[in-house]
Coordinates of N, CA and C in Angstrom, one line a residue:
Chain N
E73 N 0.9 -1.2 0.0 CA 0.0 0.0 0.0 C 0.9 1.2 0.0
V74 N 0.6 2.2 -0.9 CA 1.3 3.4 -0.9 C 1.0 4.3 0.3
Q75 N 2.0 4.7 1.0 CA 1.7 5.6 2.2 C 2.6 6.8 2.2
L76 N 2.1 7.9 2.6 CA 2.9 9.2 2.7 C 2.5 9.7 4.1
V77 N 3.5 9.9 4.9 CA 3.3 10.3 6.3 C 4.1 11.6 6.6
E78 N 3.4 12.7 6.8 CA 4.1 14.0 7.0 C 4.3 14.1 8.5
S79 N 5.4 14.9 8.8 CA 5.7 15.2 10.2 C 6.4 16.6 10.3
G80 N 6.6 17.1 11.5 CA 7.4 18.3 11.6 C 6.6 19.6 11.8
G81 N 5.3 19.5 11.7 CA 4.5 20.7 11.9 C 4.5 21.2 13.3
G82 N 4.0 22.4 13.5 CA 3.9 22.9 14.9 C 3.7 24.4 14.9
L83 N 3.9 25.0 16.1 CA 3.7 26.4 16.2 C 5.1 27.1 16.2
V84 N 5.2 28.1 15.4 CA 6.4 28.9 15.2 C 6.1 30.3 15.1
K85 N 7.0 31.2 15.6 CA 6.8 32.6 15.6 C 7.1 33.2 14.2
P86 N 6.5 34.3 13.8 CA 6.8 34.9 12.6 C 8.3 35.2 12.5
G87 N 8.9 34.9 11.3 CA 10.3 35.0 11.1 C 11.1 33.8 11.4
G88 N 10.4 32.8 12.0 CA 11.1 31.6 12.4 C 11.2 30.6 11.3
S89 N 11.7 29.4 11.6 CA 12.0 28.3 10.6 C 11.3 27.0 11.1
L90 N 11.1 26.2 10.1 CA 10.5 24.9 10.4 C 10.9 23.9 9.3
R91 N 11.1 22.7 9.6 CA 11.4 21.7 8.6 C 10.3 20.6 8.6
L92 N 9.7 20.4 7.5 CA 8.7 19.4 7.3 C 9.3 18.2 6.7
S93 N 8.8 17.0 7.0 CA 9.3 15.8 6.4 C 8.1 14.9 5.9
C94 N 8.3 14.1 4.9 CA 7.3 13.2 4.4 C 8.0 11.8 4.2
S95 N 7.5 10.9 4.9 CA 8.1 9.5 4.8 C 7.2 8.7 3.8
A96 N 7.9 8.2 2.8 CA 7.2 7.4 1.7 C 7.4 5.9 1.8
S97 N 6.4 5.2 1.5 CA 6.5 3.7 1.5 C 5.5 3.1 0.6
G98 N 5.8 1.9 0.2 CA 4.8 1.1 -0.7 C 5.0 1.4 -2.2
F99 N 6.1 2.1 -2.6 CA 6.3 2.3 -4.0 C 7.8 2.7 -4.2
T100 N 8.3 2.6 -5.4 CA 9.7 2.9 -5.7 C 9.8 4.4 -5.7
F101 N 10.3 5.0 -4.6 CA 10.4 6.4 -4.4 C 11.1 7.1 -5.5
S102 N 12.2 6.5 -6.0 CA 13.1 7.2 -6.9 C 12.4 7.3 -8.3
Y103 N 11.3 6.7 -8.5 CA 10.6 6.8 -9.8 C 9.6 8.0 -10.0
F104 N 9.3 8.6 -8.8 CA 8.2 9.5 -8.8 C 8.6 10.9 -8.4
G105 N 8.1 11.9 -9.1 CA 8.2 13.3 -8.5 C 7.3 13.4 -7.3
M106 N 7.7 14.4 -6.5 CA 7.0 14.7 -5.2 C 6.6 16.1 -5.1
N107 N 5.6 16.4 -4.3 CA 5.1 17.7 -4.2 C 4.6 18.1 -2.8
W108 N 4.6 19.4 -2.5 CA 4.0 19.9 -1.3 C 2.8 20.8 -1.8
V109 N 1.7 20.7 -1.1 CA 0.5 21.5 -1.3 C 0.0 21.9 0.1
R110 N -0.4 23.1 0.2 CA -0.9 23.6 1.5 C -2.3 24.1 1.5
Q111 N -2.9 24.2 2.6 CA -4.3 24.6 2.7 C -4.5 25.4 4.0
A112 N -4.7 26.7 3.8 CA -4.9 27.6 5.0 C -6.3 27.2 5.6
P113 N -6.4 27.5 6.9 CA -7.7 27.1 7.6 C -8.9 27.6 6.9
G114 N -9.8 26.7 6.5 CA -11.0 27.1 5.9 C -10.9 27.6 4.4
K115 N -9.7 27.4 3.9 CA -9.4 27.9 2.5 C -9.2 26.7 1.5
G116 N -8.9 27.1 0.3 CA -8.6 26.1 -0.7 C -7.2 25.6 -0.8
L117 N -6.9 24.8 -1.8 CA -5.6 24.2 -1.9 C -4.6 25.2 -2.7
E118 N -3.4 25.2 -2.2 CA -2.4 26.0 -2.9 C -1.1 25.2 -3.1
W119 N -0.8 25.0 -4.4 CA 0.5 24.3 -4.7 C 1.7 25.1 -4.2
V120 N 2.6 24.4 -3.5 CA 3.8 25.1 -2.9 C 5.1 24.8 -3.7
S121 N 5.4 23.5 -3.9 CA 6.6 23.2 -4.6 C 6.6 21.7 -5.1
S122 N 7.4 21.5 -6.1 CA 7.6 20.2 -6.7 C 9.0 19.9 -6.9
I123 N 9.4 18.6 -6.9 CA 10.7 18.1 -7.2 C 10.6 16.9 -8.0
S124 N 11.4 16.8 -9.0 CA 11.4 15.6 -10.0 C 11.9 14.4 -9.3
S125 N 11.8 13.3 -10.0 CA 12.1 12.0 -9.4 C 13.6 11.9 -9.0
S126 N 14.5 12.5 -9.8 CA 15.9 12.5 -9.5 C 16.3 13.6 -8.6
G127 N 15.4 14.6 -8.4 CA 15.8 15.8 -7.6 C 16.4 16.9 -8.4
S128 N 16.6 16.6 -9.7 CA 17.3 17.6 -10.5 C 16.5 18.8 -11.0
Y129 N 15.1 18.6 -10.9 CA 14.3 19.7 -11.4 C 13.3 20.1 -10.2
I130 N 13.3 21.4 -9.9 CA 12.6 21.9 -8.8 C 11.8 23.1 -9.2
R131 N 10.6 23.3 -8.7 CA 9.8 24.5 -8.9 C 9.1 24.9 -7.6
Y132 N 8.9 26.2 -7.5 CA 8.3 26.8 -6.3 C 7.2 27.8 -6.7
A133 N 6.1 27.9 -5.9 CA 5.2 28.9 -6.1 C 5.9 30.3 -5.7
D134 N 5.4 31.3 -6.4 CA 6.0 32.7 -6.1 C 5.9 33.0 -4.7
S135 N 4.8 32.6 -4.0 CA 4.6 33.0 -2.6 C 5.6 32.5 -1.6
V136 N 6.4 31.4 -2.0 CA 7.4 30.8 -1.1 C 8.8 30.9 -1.7
K137 N 8.9 31.3 -2.9 CA 10.3 31.3 -3.6 C 11.2 32.1 -2.8
G138 N 12.4 31.6 -2.5 CA 13.4 32.3 -1.8 C 13.4 32.0 -0.3
R139 N 12.3 31.5 0.2 CA 12.1 31.2 1.6 C 12.0 29.7 1.9
F140 N 11.4 28.9 1.0 CA 11.3 27.5 1.2 C 12.2 26.7 0.3
T141 N 12.7 25.6 0.8 CA 13.6 24.7 0.0 C 13.0 23.3 0.0
I142 N 12.8 22.7 -1.1 CA 12.3 21.3 -1.2 C 13.5 20.4 -1.5
S143 N 13.5 19.2 -0.9 CA 14.6 18.3 -1.2 C 14.1 16.9 -0.9
R144 N 14.9 15.9 -1.4 CA 14.5 14.5 -1.2 C 15.7 13.7 -0.9
D145 N 15.5 12.7 -0.1 CA 16.6 11.7 0.2 C 16.2 10.4 -0.3
L146 N 16.8 10.0 -1.4 CA 16.4 8.8 -2.1 C 16.8 7.5 -1.3
A147 N 17.9 7.7 -0.5 CA 18.3 6.5 0.3 C 17.3 6.2 1.4
N148 N 16.6 7.3 1.9 CA 15.7 7.1 3.1 C 14.2 7.2 2.7
N149 N 14.0 7.4 1.4 CA 12.6 7.5 0.9 C 11.8 8.6 1.6
S150 N 12.5 9.8 1.6 CA 11.8 10.9 2.3 C 11.9 12.2 1.5
L151 N 10.9 13.0 1.8 CA 10.8 14.3 1.2 C 10.8 15.4 2.3
S152 N 11.5 16.5 2.0 CA 11.5 17.5 3.0 C 11.1 18.9 2.5
L153 N 10.7 19.7 3.4 CA 10.4 21.1 3.0 C 11.0 22.0 4.1
Q154 N 12.1 22.7 3.8 CA 12.7 23.6 4.8 C 12.1 25.0 4.6
M155 N 11.5 25.5 5.7 CA 10.7 26.7 5.6 C 11.4 27.8 6.5
K156 N 11.8 28.9 5.9 CA 12.4 30.0 6.6 C 11.6 31.3 6.5
S157 N 11.9 32.3 7.3 CA 11.2 33.6 7.3 C 9.7 33.4 7.2
L158 N 9.2 32.6 8.1 CA 7.8 32.2 8.1 C 6.9 33.4 8.4
R159 N 5.8 33.5 7.7 CA 4.8 34.5 7.9 C 3.5 34.0 8.4
A160 N 2.6 34.8 8.9 CA 1.3 34.4 9.3 C 0.5 33.7 8.2
E161 N 0.7 34.2 7.0 CA 0.0 33.6 5.8 C 0.5 32.3 5.4
D162 N 1.6 31.8 6.0 CA 2.1 30.4 5.7 C 1.3 29.4 6.6
T163 N 0.5 29.9 7.5 CA -0.2 29.0 8.4 C -1.2 28.1 7.6
G164 N -1.2 26.8 7.9 CA -2.1 25.9 7.2 C -1.6 24.4 7.4
V165 N -2.4 23.5 6.8 CA -2.0 22.1 6.7 C -1.2 21.9 5.4
Y166 N -0.1 21.3 5.6 CA 0.9 21.0 4.5 C 0.8 19.6 4.1
Y167 N 0.4 19.3 2.9 CA 0.3 18.0 2.4 C 1.5 17.6 1.5
C168 N 1.9 16.4 1.7 CA 2.9 15.8 0.8 C 2.0 15.0 -0.2
A169 N 2.4 15.1 -1.5 CA 1.6 14.4 -2.5 C 2.5 13.8 -3.6
R170 N 2.3 12.6 -4.0 CA 3.1 12.0 -5.0 C 2.6 12.3 -6.4
A171 N 3.5 12.4 -7.4 CA 3.1 12.5 -8.8 C 2.3 11.2 -9.1
A172 N 1.2 11.4 -9.9 CA 0.3 10.2 -10.1 C 1.0 9.2 -11.0
V173 N 1.9 9.6 -11.8 CA 2.6 8.6 -12.6 C 4.1 8.8 -12.5
A174 N 4.9 7.7 -12.7 CA 6.3 7.8 -12.7 C 6.8 8.4 -14.0
A175 N 7.7 9.4 -13.8 CA 8.2 10.1 -14.9 C 9.5 10.9 -14.5
A176 N 10.3 11.2 -15.5 CA 11.6 11.9 -15.2 C 11.3 13.4 -14.9
G177 N 10.3 13.9 -15.5 CA 10.0 15.3 -15.4 C 8.9 15.5 -14.3
L178 N 8.3 16.7 -14.2 CA 7.3 17.0 -13.2 C 5.9 16.6 -13.8
V179 N 5.2 15.9 -13.0 CA 3.8 15.4 -13.4 C 2.9 16.2 -12.6
G180 N 1.9 16.9 -13.2 CA 1.1 17.9 -12.5 C -0.1 17.4 -11.8
W181 N -0.5 16.1 -11.9 CA -1.6 15.6 -11.1 C -1.1 14.7 -10.1
F182 N -1.7 14.7 -8.9 CA -1.1 14.2 -7.7 C -2.0 13.1 -7.1
D183 N -1.3 12.0 -6.8 CA -2.0 10.8 -6.2 C -1.0 9.8 -5.8
P184 N -1.0 9.4 -4.5 CA -2.0 9.9 -3.4 C -1.4 11.1 -2.7
W185 N -2.1 11.4 -1.6 CA -1.7 12.5 -0.8 C -1.6 11.9 0.7
G186 N -0.7 12.6 1.4 CA -0.6 12.2 2.8 C -1.7 12.9 3.6
Q187 N -1.8 12.7 4.9 CA -2.9 13.3 5.7 C -2.6 14.7 6.2
G188 N -1.3 15.1 6.0 CA -1.0 16.5 6.3 C -0.5 16.8 7.6
T189 N 0.3 17.9 7.8 CA 0.8 18.3 9.0 C 0.5 19.8 9.2
L190 N 0.1 20.2 10.3 CA -0.4 21.6 10.6 C 0.8 22.5 11.0
V191 N 0.9 23.6 10.3 CA 1.9 24.6 10.6 C 1.1 25.9 11.0
T192 N 1.5 26.4 12.2 CA 0.8 27.6 12.7 C 1.9 28.6 12.9
V193 N 1.8 29.7 12.3 CA 2.8 30.8 12.4 C 2.1 32.0 13.2
S194 N 2.5 32.1 14.4 CA 1.8 33.1 15.3 C 2.7 33.5 16.4
S195 N 2.6 34.7 16.9 CA 3.4 35.2 18.0 C 2.7 34.9 19.3
Chain R
E248 N 0.3 34.3 -15.4 CA -0.2 33.3 -14.4 C -1.6 32.9 -14.8
I249 N -1.8 31.6 -14.8 CA -3.1 31.0 -15.1 C -4.0 31.1 -13.9
V250 N -5.2 31.6 -14.0 CA -6.1 31.7 -12.9 C -7.2 30.7 -13.1
M251 N -7.6 29.9 -12.1 CA -8.7 29.0 -12.2 C -9.9 29.5 -11.5
T252 N -11.0 29.4 -12.1 CA -12.3 29.8 -11.4 C -13.2 28.6 -11.4
Q253 N -14.1 28.5 -10.4 CA -15.0 27.4 -10.3 C -16.4 27.9 -10.0
S254 N -17.4 27.3 -10.6 CA -18.8 27.7 -10.3 C -19.7 26.5 -10.3
P255 N -20.8 26.6 -9.4 CA -20.9 27.6 -8.4 C -20.0 27.4 -7.2
A256 N -20.0 28.3 -6.3 CA -19.2 28.1 -5.1 C -19.8 27.0 -4.2
T257 N -21.2 26.9 -4.2 CA -21.9 25.9 -3.5 C -23.0 25.4 -4.4
L258 N -23.2 24.1 -4.4 CA -24.2 23.4 -5.2 C -25.0 22.6 -4.3
S259 N -26.3 22.9 -4.2 CA -27.2 22.2 -3.3 C -28.0 21.2 -4.1
V260 N -27.8 19.9 -3.8 CA -28.5 18.9 -4.6 C -29.0 17.8 -3.6
S261 N -29.8 16.9 -4.1 CA -30.3 15.8 -3.3 C -29.7 14.5 -3.8
P262 N -29.6 13.5 -2.9 CA -29.1 12.2 -3.3 C -30.0 11.7 -4.5
G263 N -29.2 11.1 -5.4 CA -29.8 10.6 -6.6 C -29.9 11.6 -7.8
E264 N -29.7 12.9 -7.5 CA -29.7 13.9 -8.5 C -28.4 14.0 -9.2
R265 N -28.4 14.7 -10.3 CA -27.2 14.9 -11.1 C -26.6 16.2 -10.7
A266 N -25.2 16.2 -10.6 CA -24.5 17.4 -10.2 C -23.6 17.8 -11.3
T267 N -23.6 19.1 -11.7 CA -22.7 19.5 -12.7 C -21.8 20.7 -12.2
L268 N -20.5 20.5 -12.1 CA -19.6 21.5 -11.6 C -18.7 22.0 -12.7
S269 N -18.5 23.4 -12.7 CA -17.8 24.0 -13.8 C -16.4 24.5 -13.3
C270 N -15.5 24.5 -14.2 CA -14.1 25.0 -13.9 C -13.7 25.8 -15.2
R271 N -13.1 26.9 -15.0 CA -12.6 27.7 -16.1 C -11.2 28.2 -15.9
A272 N -10.4 28.1 -16.9 CA -9.0 28.6 -16.9 C -8.9 29.9 -17.6
S273 N -8.0 30.7 -17.1 CA -7.9 32.1 -17.8 C -7.1 32.0 -19.1
Q274 N -6.4 30.9 -19.3 CA -5.7 30.6 -20.5 C -5.9 29.2 -21.0
D275 N -5.6 28.9 -22.2 CA -5.8 27.5 -22.7 C -4.8 26.6 -22.0
V276 N -5.4 25.5 -21.4 CA -4.6 24.5 -20.7 C -4.7 23.2 -21.4
D277 N -5.2 23.2 -22.6 CA -5.4 22.0 -23.4 C -6.3 21.0 -22.6
S278 N -5.9 19.8 -22.4 CA -6.6 18.8 -21.5 C -5.9 18.6 -20.2
N279 N -5.0 19.5 -19.9 CA -4.2 19.3 -18.7 C -4.9 19.7 -17.4
L280 N -5.9 19.0 -17.1 CA -6.8 19.4 -16.0 C -7.1 18.2 -15.1
A281 N -7.1 18.4 -13.8 CA -7.5 17.3 -12.9 C -8.6 17.8 -11.9
W282 N -9.3 16.9 -11.4 CA -10.3 17.1 -10.4 C -10.0 16.3 -9.1
Y283 N -10.2 16.9 -8.0 CA -10.0 16.3 -6.7 C -11.3 16.4 -5.8
Q284 N -11.5 15.5 -5.0 CA -12.5 15.5 -4.0 C -11.9 15.6 -2.6
Q285 N -12.4 16.5 -1.7 CA -11.9 16.6 -0.4 C -13.1 16.6 0.6
K286 N -13.1 15.7 1.5 CA -14.1 15.6 2.6 C -13.5 16.3 3.9
P287 N -14.3 16.7 4.8 CA -13.8 17.4 6.0 C -12.8 16.6 6.8
G288 N -11.7 17.2 7.1 CA -10.7 16.5 7.9 C -9.8 15.5 7.1
Q289 N -10.0 15.4 5.8 CA -9.3 14.4 5.0 C -8.5 15.1 3.9
A290 N -7.5 14.3 3.4 CA -6.7 14.8 2.3 C -7.5 14.8 1.0
P291 N -7.1 15.6 0.1 CA -7.8 15.5 -1.3 C -7.5 14.1 -1.9
R292 N -8.5 13.7 -2.8 CA -8.4 12.5 -3.5 C -8.5 12.7 -5.0
L293 N -7.6 12.2 -5.8 CA -7.7 12.4 -7.2 C -8.9 11.7 -7.8
L294 N -9.7 12.4 -8.6 CA -10.9 11.8 -9.3 C -10.6 11.6 -10.8
I295 N -10.2 12.7 -11.4 CA -10.1 12.8 -12.9 C -8.7 13.5 -13.2
Y296 N -8.1 13.0 -14.3 CA -6.9 13.7 -14.8 C -7.1 13.7 -16.3
G297 N -6.3 14.5 -17.0 CA -6.4 14.6 -18.4 C -7.8 15.0 -18.9
A298 N -8.4 15.8 -18.0 CA -9.8 16.3 -18.2 C -10.9 15.3 -18.1
S299 N -10.6 14.1 -18.5 CA -11.7 13.1 -18.7 C -11.4 11.7 -18.3
T300 N -10.2 11.4 -17.8 CA -9.8 10.1 -17.4 C -10.0 9.8 -15.9
R301 N -10.8 8.9 -15.6 CA -11.0 8.6 -14.2 C -9.8 7.9 -13.6
A302 N -9.4 8.3 -12.4 CA -8.3 7.7 -11.6 C -8.8 6.3 -11.2
T303 N -7.8 5.5 -10.8 CA -8.0 4.2 -10.4 C -9.0 4.1 -9.2
G304 N -10.0 3.3 -9.3 CA -11.0 3.1 -8.3 C -12.1 4.1 -8.2
I305 N -12.1 5.1 -9.1 CA -13.2 6.1 -9.0 C -14.4 5.6 -9.7
P306 N -15.6 5.7 -9.1 CA -16.8 5.1 -9.7 C -17.2 5.8 -11.0
A307 N -17.9 5.1 -11.8 CA -18.2 5.5 -13.2 C -19.2 6.7 -13.1
R308 N -19.8 6.9 -12.0 CA -20.8 8.1 -11.9 C -20.1 9.4 -12.0
F309 N -18.7 9.4 -11.8 CA -17.9 10.6 -12.0 C -17.4 10.7 -13.4
S310 N -17.7 11.8 -14.1 CA -17.1 12.0 -15.4 C -16.7 13.4 -15.6
G311 N -15.6 13.5 -16.4 CA -15.1 14.9 -16.7 C -15.1 15.1 -18.2
S312 N -15.2 16.4 -18.5 CA -15.2 16.8 -19.9 C -14.6 18.2 -20.1
G313 N -14.4 18.5 -21.4 CA -13.9 19.8 -21.7 C -12.4 19.8 -22.1
S314 N -12.0 21.0 -22.7 CA -10.6 21.2 -23.0 C -10.5 22.7 -23.3
G315 N -9.2 23.1 -23.3 CA -9.0 24.5 -23.5 C -9.2 25.3 -22.3
T316 N -10.3 26.0 -22.1 CA -10.5 26.8 -21.0 C -11.8 26.5 -20.2
E317 N -12.6 25.6 -20.7 CA -13.9 25.3 -20.1 C -14.0 23.8 -19.8
F318 N -14.2 23.5 -18.5 CA -14.2 22.1 -18.1 C -15.5 21.8 -17.2
T319 N -15.9 20.6 -17.2 CA -17.0 20.2 -16.4 C -16.8 18.8 -15.7
L320 N -17.2 18.8 -14.4 CA -17.2 17.5 -13.7 C -18.7 17.2 -13.4
T321 N -19.1 16.0 -13.8 CA -20.5 15.6 -13.6 C -20.5 14.4 -12.7
I322 N -21.4 14.4 -11.8 CA -21.7 13.3 -10.9 C -23.1 12.9 -11.3
S323 N -23.2 11.7 -11.9 CA -24.5 11.4 -12.6 C -25.7 11.1 -11.6
S324 N -25.4 10.5 -10.5 CA -26.4 10.2 -9.5 C -25.8 10.3 -8.1
L325 N -26.0 11.4 -7.4 CA -25.2 11.7 -6.2 C -25.5 10.6 -5.1
Q326 N -24.5 10.1 -4.5 CA -24.6 9.3 -3.4 C -24.2 10.1 -2.1
S327 N -24.6 9.6 -1.0 CA -24.4 10.3 0.3 C -22.9 10.6 0.5
E328 N -22.0 9.7 0.0 CA -20.6 9.9 0.2 C -20.0 10.9 -0.7
D329 N -20.8 11.4 -1.7 CA -20.2 12.4 -2.6 C -20.4 13.8 -2.2
F330 N -21.0 14.0 -1.1 CA -21.1 15.4 -0.6 C -19.8 15.8 0.0
A331 N -19.2 16.8 -0.6 CA -17.8 17.1 -0.3 C -17.4 18.4 -1.1
L332 N -16.1 18.8 -1.0 CA -15.6 19.9 -1.8 C -14.9 19.3 -3.0
Y333 N -15.0 20.0 -4.1 CA -14.3 19.5 -5.3 C -13.5 20.7 -5.9
Y334 N -12.2 20.3 -6.2 CA -11.3 21.3 -6.7 C -10.8 20.9 -8.1
C335 N -10.7 21.8 -9.0 CA -10.0 21.6 -10.3 C -8.6 22.1 -10.2
Q336 N -7.7 21.6 -11.0 CA -6.3 22.0 -11.0 C -5.8 21.9 -12.4
Q337 N -5.1 22.9 -12.8 CA -4.4 22.9 -14.2 C -2.9 22.5 -14.0
Y338 N -2.4 21.8 -15.0 CA -1.0 21.5 -14.9 C -0.4 21.6 -16.3
N339 N -0.8 22.6 -17.0 CA -0.4 22.7 -18.4 C 0.8 23.7 -18.5
H340 N 0.8 24.7 -17.7 CA 1.6 25.9 -17.9 C 3.1 25.5 -17.9
W341 N 3.9 26.1 -18.7 CA 5.3 25.9 -18.7 C 6.0 27.2 -18.5
P342 N 6.9 27.4 -17.6 CA 7.4 26.4 -16.7 C 6.3 26.0 -15.7
P343 N 6.4 24.8 -15.1 CA 5.3 24.2 -14.4 C 4.9 25.0 -13.1
V344 N 3.6 25.4 -13.1 CA 3.0 26.0 -11.9 C 1.6 25.4 -11.9
F345 N 1.4 24.7 -10.8 CA 0.2 23.9 -10.8 C -0.9 24.6 -10.0
T346 N -1.9 25.2 -10.6 CA -2.8 26.1 -10.0 C -4.2 25.4 -9.7
F347 N -4.7 25.5 -8.5 CA -6.0 25.0 -8.1 C -7.0 26.1 -8.3
G348 N -8.3 25.6 -8.5 CA -9.4 26.5 -8.4 C -9.8 26.7 -7.0
P349 N -10.7 27.6 -6.7 CA -11.2 27.8 -5.3 C -12.1 26.8 -4.7
G350 N -12.6 25.9 -5.5 CA -13.4 24.8 -5.0 C -14.9 25.0 -5.2
T351 N -15.7 23.9 -5.3 CA -17.1 23.9 -5.2 C -17.6 23.0 -4.1
K352 N -18.4 23.4 -3.2 CA -18.9 22.6 -2.2 C -20.3 22.0 -2.7
V353 N -20.3 20.7 -2.6 CA -21.6 20.0 -3.0 C -22.3 19.6 -1.7
D354 N -23.4 20.1 -1.4 CA -24.1 19.7 -0.2 C -25.6 19.6 -0.4
F355 N -26.3 19.2 0.6 CA -27.8 19.1 0.6 C -28.5 20.4 0.3

């Protein structure tokens, strides 16, 4: 069974940093691109960042560019999101989502998704 | 930047009825559109990709259509488990920026 389990969320002050992790199992991690998508409380989905299967191609939403860094550890089947200079508007549930198909490039539809980890940025 | 819009914001229907949800892209995205379902407290679930291809395990009552800028998700006969939020997402733009619509809530 494909599983994605996020961790690392919590309460952080504005300007602070946090590192999210996503542990993947049940599939060949190195074959699939991975993604982070967030959802502010009571709001819709916002794509945050994507990384290709090999890690060589990375994209960010303009809202997080220069503050967030996505990476993957192929040896440990894990995905990370390093978040710096956090703002109140970064508050929300952060989902890890796998590309729906195995490919070398970025695949834009996502399946499955993890259950999410909550990040709260507040003083 | 491609902007996605969805209508209506809320769709009130009864079980057994047909539901038609619309999604519009501000630019041509060809058939590079996906639909997701999200229930309260749960992660989104992929329903449709390529505008009209059902994902694995998705019931046949869900169907997608459209291309270019206008898309539709149809639920032919609503079941109680279908009352949820539905999001469309485009993945056409190069360089890749994967934009979601604001969602349509399907309720009683």
